[in-house]
PDB file of C-alpha atoms in Angstrom:
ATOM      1  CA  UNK A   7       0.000   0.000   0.000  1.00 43.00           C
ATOM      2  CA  UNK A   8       2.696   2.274   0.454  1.00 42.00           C
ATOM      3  CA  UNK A   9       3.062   4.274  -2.997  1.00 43.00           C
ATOM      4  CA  UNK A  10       6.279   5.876  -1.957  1.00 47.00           C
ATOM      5  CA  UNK A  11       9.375   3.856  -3.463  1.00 46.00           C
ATOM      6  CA  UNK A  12      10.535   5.708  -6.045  1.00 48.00           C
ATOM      7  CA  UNK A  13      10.754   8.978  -3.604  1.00 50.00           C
ATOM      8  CA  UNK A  14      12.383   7.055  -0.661  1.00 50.00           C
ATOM      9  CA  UNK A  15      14.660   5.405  -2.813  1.00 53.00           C
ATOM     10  CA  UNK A  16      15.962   8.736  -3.804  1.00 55.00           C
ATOM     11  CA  UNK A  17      14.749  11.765  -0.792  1.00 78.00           C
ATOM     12  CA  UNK A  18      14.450  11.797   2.475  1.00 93.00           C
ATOM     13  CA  UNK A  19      12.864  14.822   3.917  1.00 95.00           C
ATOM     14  CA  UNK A  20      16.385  15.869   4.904  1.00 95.00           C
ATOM     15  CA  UNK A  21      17.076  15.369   0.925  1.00 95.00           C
ATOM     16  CA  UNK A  22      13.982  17.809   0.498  1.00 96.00           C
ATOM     17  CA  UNK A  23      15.096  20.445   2.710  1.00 95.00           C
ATOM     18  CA  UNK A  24      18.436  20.709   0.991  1.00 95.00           C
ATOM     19  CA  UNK A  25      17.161  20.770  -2.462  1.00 95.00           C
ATOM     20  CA  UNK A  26      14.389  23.552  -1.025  1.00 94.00           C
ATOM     21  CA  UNK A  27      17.856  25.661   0.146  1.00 93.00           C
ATOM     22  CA  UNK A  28      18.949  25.102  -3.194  1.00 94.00           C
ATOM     23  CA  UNK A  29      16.573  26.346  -5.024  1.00 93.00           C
ATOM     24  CA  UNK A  30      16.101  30.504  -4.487  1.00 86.00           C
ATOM     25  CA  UNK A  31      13.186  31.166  -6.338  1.00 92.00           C
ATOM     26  CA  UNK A  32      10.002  30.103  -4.717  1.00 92.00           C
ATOM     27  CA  UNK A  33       8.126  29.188  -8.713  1.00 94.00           C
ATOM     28  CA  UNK A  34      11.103  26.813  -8.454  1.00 95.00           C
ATOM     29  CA  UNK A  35      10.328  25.390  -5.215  1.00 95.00           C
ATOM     30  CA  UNK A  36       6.480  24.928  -6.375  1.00 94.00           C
ATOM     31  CA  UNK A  37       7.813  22.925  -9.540  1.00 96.00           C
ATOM     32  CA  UNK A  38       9.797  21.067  -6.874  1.00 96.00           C
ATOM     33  CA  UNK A  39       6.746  20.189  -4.836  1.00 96.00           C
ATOM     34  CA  UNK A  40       4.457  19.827  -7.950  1.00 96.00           C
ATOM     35  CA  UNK A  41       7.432  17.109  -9.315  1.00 96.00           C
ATOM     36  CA  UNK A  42       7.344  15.523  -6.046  1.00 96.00           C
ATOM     37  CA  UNK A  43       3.543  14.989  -6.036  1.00 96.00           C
ATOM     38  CA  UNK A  44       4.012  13.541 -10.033  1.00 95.00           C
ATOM     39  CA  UNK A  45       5.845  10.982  -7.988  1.00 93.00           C
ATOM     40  CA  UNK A  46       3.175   9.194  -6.122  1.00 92.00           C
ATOM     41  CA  UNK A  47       1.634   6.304  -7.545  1.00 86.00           C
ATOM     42  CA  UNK A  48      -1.744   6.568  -8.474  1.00 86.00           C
ATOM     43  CA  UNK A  49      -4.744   5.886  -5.870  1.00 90.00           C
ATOM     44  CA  UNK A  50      -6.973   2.858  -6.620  1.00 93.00           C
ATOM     45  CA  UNK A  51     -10.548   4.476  -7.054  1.00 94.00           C
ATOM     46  CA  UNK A  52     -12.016   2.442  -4.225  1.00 94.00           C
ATOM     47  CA  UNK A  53      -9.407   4.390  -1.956  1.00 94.00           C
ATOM     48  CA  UNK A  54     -11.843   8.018  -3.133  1.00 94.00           C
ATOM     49  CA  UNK A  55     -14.121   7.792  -0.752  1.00 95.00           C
ATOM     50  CA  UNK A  56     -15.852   9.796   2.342  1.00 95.00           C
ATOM     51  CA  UNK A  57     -13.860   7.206   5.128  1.00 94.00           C
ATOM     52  CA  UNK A  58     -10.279   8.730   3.303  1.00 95.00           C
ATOM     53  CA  UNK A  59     -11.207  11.961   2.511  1.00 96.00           C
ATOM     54  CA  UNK A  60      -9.156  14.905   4.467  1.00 96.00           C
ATOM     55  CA  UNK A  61     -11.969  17.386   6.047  1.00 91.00           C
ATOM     56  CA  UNK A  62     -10.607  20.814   6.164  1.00 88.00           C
ATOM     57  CA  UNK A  63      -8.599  20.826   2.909  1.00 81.00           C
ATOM     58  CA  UNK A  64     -10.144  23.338  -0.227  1.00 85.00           C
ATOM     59  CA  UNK A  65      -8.905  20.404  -2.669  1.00 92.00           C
ATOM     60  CA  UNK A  66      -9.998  16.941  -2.728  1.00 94.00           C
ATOM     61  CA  UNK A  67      -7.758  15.207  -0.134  1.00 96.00           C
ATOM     62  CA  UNK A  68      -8.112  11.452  -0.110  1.00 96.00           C
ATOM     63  CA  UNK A  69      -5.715   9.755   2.746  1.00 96.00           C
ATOM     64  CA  UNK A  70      -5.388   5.926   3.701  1.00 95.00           C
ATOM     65  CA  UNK A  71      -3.626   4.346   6.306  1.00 95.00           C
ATOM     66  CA  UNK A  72      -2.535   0.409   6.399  1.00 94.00           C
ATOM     67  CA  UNK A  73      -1.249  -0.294   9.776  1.00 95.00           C
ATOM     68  CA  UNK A  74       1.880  -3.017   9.929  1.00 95.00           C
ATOM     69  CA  UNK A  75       1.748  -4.696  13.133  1.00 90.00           C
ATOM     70  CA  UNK A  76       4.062  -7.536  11.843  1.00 90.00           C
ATOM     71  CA  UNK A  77       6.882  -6.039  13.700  1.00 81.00           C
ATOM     72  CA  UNK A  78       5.346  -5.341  17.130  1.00 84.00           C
ATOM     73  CA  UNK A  79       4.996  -1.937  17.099  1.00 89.00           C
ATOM     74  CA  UNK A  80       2.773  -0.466  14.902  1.00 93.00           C
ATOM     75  CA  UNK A  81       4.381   0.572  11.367  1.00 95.00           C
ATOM     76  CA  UNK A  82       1.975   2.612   9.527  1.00 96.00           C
ATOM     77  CA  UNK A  83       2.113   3.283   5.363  1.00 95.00           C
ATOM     78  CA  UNK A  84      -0.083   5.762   3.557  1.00 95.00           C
ATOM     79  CA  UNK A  85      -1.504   6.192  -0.146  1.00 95.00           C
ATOM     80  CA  UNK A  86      -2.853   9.866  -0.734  1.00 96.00           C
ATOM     81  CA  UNK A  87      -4.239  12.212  -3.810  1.00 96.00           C
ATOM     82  CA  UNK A  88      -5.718  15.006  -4.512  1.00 96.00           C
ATOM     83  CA  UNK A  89      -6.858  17.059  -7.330  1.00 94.00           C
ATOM     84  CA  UNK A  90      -4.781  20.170  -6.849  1.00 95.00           C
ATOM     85  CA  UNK A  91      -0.935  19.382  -8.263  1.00 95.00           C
ATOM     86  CA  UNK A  92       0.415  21.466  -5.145  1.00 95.00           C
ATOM     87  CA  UNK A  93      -1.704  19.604  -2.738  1.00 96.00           C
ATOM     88  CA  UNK A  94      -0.614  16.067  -3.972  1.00 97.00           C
ATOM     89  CA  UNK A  95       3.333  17.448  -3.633  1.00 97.00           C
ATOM     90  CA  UNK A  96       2.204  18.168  -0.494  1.00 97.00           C
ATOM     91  CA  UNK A  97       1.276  14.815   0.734  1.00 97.00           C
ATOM     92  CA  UNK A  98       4.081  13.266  -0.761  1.00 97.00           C
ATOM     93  CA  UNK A  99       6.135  15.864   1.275  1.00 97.00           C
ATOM     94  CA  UNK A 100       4.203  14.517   4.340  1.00 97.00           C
ATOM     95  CA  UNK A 101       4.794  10.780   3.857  1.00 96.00           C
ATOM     96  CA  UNK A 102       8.128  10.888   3.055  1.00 96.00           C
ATOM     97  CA  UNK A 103       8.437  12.831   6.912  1.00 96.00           C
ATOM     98  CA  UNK A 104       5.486  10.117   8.082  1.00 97.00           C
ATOM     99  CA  UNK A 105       5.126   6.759   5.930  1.00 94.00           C
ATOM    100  CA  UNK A 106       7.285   4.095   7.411  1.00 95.00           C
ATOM    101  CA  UNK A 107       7.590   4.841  10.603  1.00 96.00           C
ATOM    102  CA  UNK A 108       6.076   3.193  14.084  1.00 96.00           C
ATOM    103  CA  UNK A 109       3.042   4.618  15.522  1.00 96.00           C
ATOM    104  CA  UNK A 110       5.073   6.248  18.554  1.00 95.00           C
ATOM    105  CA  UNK A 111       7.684   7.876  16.014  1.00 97.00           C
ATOM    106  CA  UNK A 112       4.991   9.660  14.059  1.00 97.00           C
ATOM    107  CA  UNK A 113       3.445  10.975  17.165  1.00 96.00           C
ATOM    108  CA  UNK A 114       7.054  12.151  18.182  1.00 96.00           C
ATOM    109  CA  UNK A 115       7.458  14.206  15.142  1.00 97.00           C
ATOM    110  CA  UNK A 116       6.699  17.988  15.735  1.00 96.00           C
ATOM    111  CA  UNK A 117       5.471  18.330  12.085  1.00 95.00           C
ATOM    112  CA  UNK A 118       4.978  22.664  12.384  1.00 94.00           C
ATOM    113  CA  UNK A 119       8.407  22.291  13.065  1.00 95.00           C
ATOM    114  CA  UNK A 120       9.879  20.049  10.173  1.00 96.00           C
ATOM    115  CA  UNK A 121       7.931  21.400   7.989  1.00 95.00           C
ATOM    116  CA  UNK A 122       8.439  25.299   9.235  1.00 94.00           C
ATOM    117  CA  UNK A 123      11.918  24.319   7.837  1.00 95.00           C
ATOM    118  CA  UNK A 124      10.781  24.519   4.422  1.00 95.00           C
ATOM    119  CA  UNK A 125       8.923  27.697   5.092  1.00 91.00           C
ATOM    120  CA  UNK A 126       5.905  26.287   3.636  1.00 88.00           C
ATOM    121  CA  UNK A 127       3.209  28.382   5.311  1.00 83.00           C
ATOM    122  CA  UNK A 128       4.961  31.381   4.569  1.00 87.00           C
ATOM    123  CA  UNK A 129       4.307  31.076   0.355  1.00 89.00           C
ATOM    124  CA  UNK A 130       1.165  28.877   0.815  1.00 91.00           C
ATOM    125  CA  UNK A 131      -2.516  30.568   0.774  1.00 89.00           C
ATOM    126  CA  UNK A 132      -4.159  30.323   4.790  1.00 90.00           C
ATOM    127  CA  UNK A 133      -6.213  27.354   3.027  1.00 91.00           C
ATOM    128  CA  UNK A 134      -3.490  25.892   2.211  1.00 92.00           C
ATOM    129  CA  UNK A 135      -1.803  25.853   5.120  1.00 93.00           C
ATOM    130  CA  UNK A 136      -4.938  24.886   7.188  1.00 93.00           C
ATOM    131  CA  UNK A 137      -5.362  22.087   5.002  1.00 94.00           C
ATOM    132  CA  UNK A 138      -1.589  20.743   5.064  1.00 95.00           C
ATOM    133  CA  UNK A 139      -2.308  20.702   8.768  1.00 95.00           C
ATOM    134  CA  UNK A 140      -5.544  18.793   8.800  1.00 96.00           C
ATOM    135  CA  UNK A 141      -3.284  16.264   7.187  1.00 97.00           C
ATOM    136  CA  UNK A 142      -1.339  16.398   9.498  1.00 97.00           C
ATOM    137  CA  UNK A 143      -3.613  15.870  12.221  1.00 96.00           C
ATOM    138  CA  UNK A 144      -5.017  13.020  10.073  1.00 96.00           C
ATOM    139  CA  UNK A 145      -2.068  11.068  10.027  1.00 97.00           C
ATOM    140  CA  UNK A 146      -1.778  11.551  13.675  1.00 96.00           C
ATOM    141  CA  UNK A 147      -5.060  10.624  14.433  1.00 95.00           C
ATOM    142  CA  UNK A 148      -4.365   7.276  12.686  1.00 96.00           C
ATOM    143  CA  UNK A 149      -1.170   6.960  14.349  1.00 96.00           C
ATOM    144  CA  UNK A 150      -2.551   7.280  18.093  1.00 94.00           C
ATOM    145  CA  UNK A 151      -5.614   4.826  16.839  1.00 94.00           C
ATOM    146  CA  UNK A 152      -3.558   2.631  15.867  1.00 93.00           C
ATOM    147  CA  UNK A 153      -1.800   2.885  19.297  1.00 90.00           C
ATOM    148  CA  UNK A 154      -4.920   1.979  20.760  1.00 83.00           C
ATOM    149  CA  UNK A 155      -5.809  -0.670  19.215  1.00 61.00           C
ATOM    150  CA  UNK A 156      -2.805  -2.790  20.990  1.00 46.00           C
ATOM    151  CA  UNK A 157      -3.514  -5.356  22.754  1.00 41.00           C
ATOM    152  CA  UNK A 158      -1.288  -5.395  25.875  1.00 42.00           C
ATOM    153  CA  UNK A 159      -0.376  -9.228  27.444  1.00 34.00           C
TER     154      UNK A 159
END
């Protein structure tokens, strides 16, 4: 389910930040993100519907969260789209920072902060920004569910 190899293969949000400092011209940096979206496999149309959709986003946010518990801990992987190019760069910004990663590491990521890095809400519309963080808090959400959802021997 999780529609991210070719970007983890080649950038980890480390990777992104350093190609963001790189590149001085924001219209640059929205190509960047736009790319980065082009990136992310497409989502089966079963995935579109009102369970996965993002509330608070002025796109058309679809998220989806499988939960890995062959491990132990909770892993969790994601498979997002939208219908706004930015948006879907966007998300694939967010699961290369999220997708992978245990329940408890995704609730230990202070994502105003990583992504303050990039100086995102600084160049993105208030929408935009409230929307990136309803993601946000979507993917969270999942996270500490998922946390819940452990049985304890």
């Amino acid at each position: 389910m999780d529609t991210l190899n070719e970007i983890r293969d080649t950038a980890s949000f480390e990777d992104i930040l350093a190609d963001f400092e790189l590149l001085d011209d924001w219209e640059d940096r929205y190509r960047y993100v736009i790319e980065l979206g082009r990136k992310l496999a497409p989502v089966p149309e079963a995935a579109r519907n009102p369970v996965n959709k993002v509330e608070g986003c002025v796109s058309q946010v679809w998220l989806a969260t499988q939960v890995d518990r062959s491990g132990g801990a909770p892993r969790l992987f994601f498979i997002g789209d939208s219908d706004a190019h930015i948006v879907r760069g966007l998300i694939a910004i967010l699961f290369v920072l999220y997708s992978g990663k245990t329940a408890n590491e995704i609730v230990s990521i202070d994502a105003p902060k990583r992504l303050g890095q990039l100086h995102l809400q600084e160049h993105l519309t208030p929408q935009r920004s409230n929307g990136l963080m309803a993601m946000v808090k979507r993917i969270r959400s999942d996270a500490e569910a998922s946390l819940g959802e452990v049985v304890l021997h």
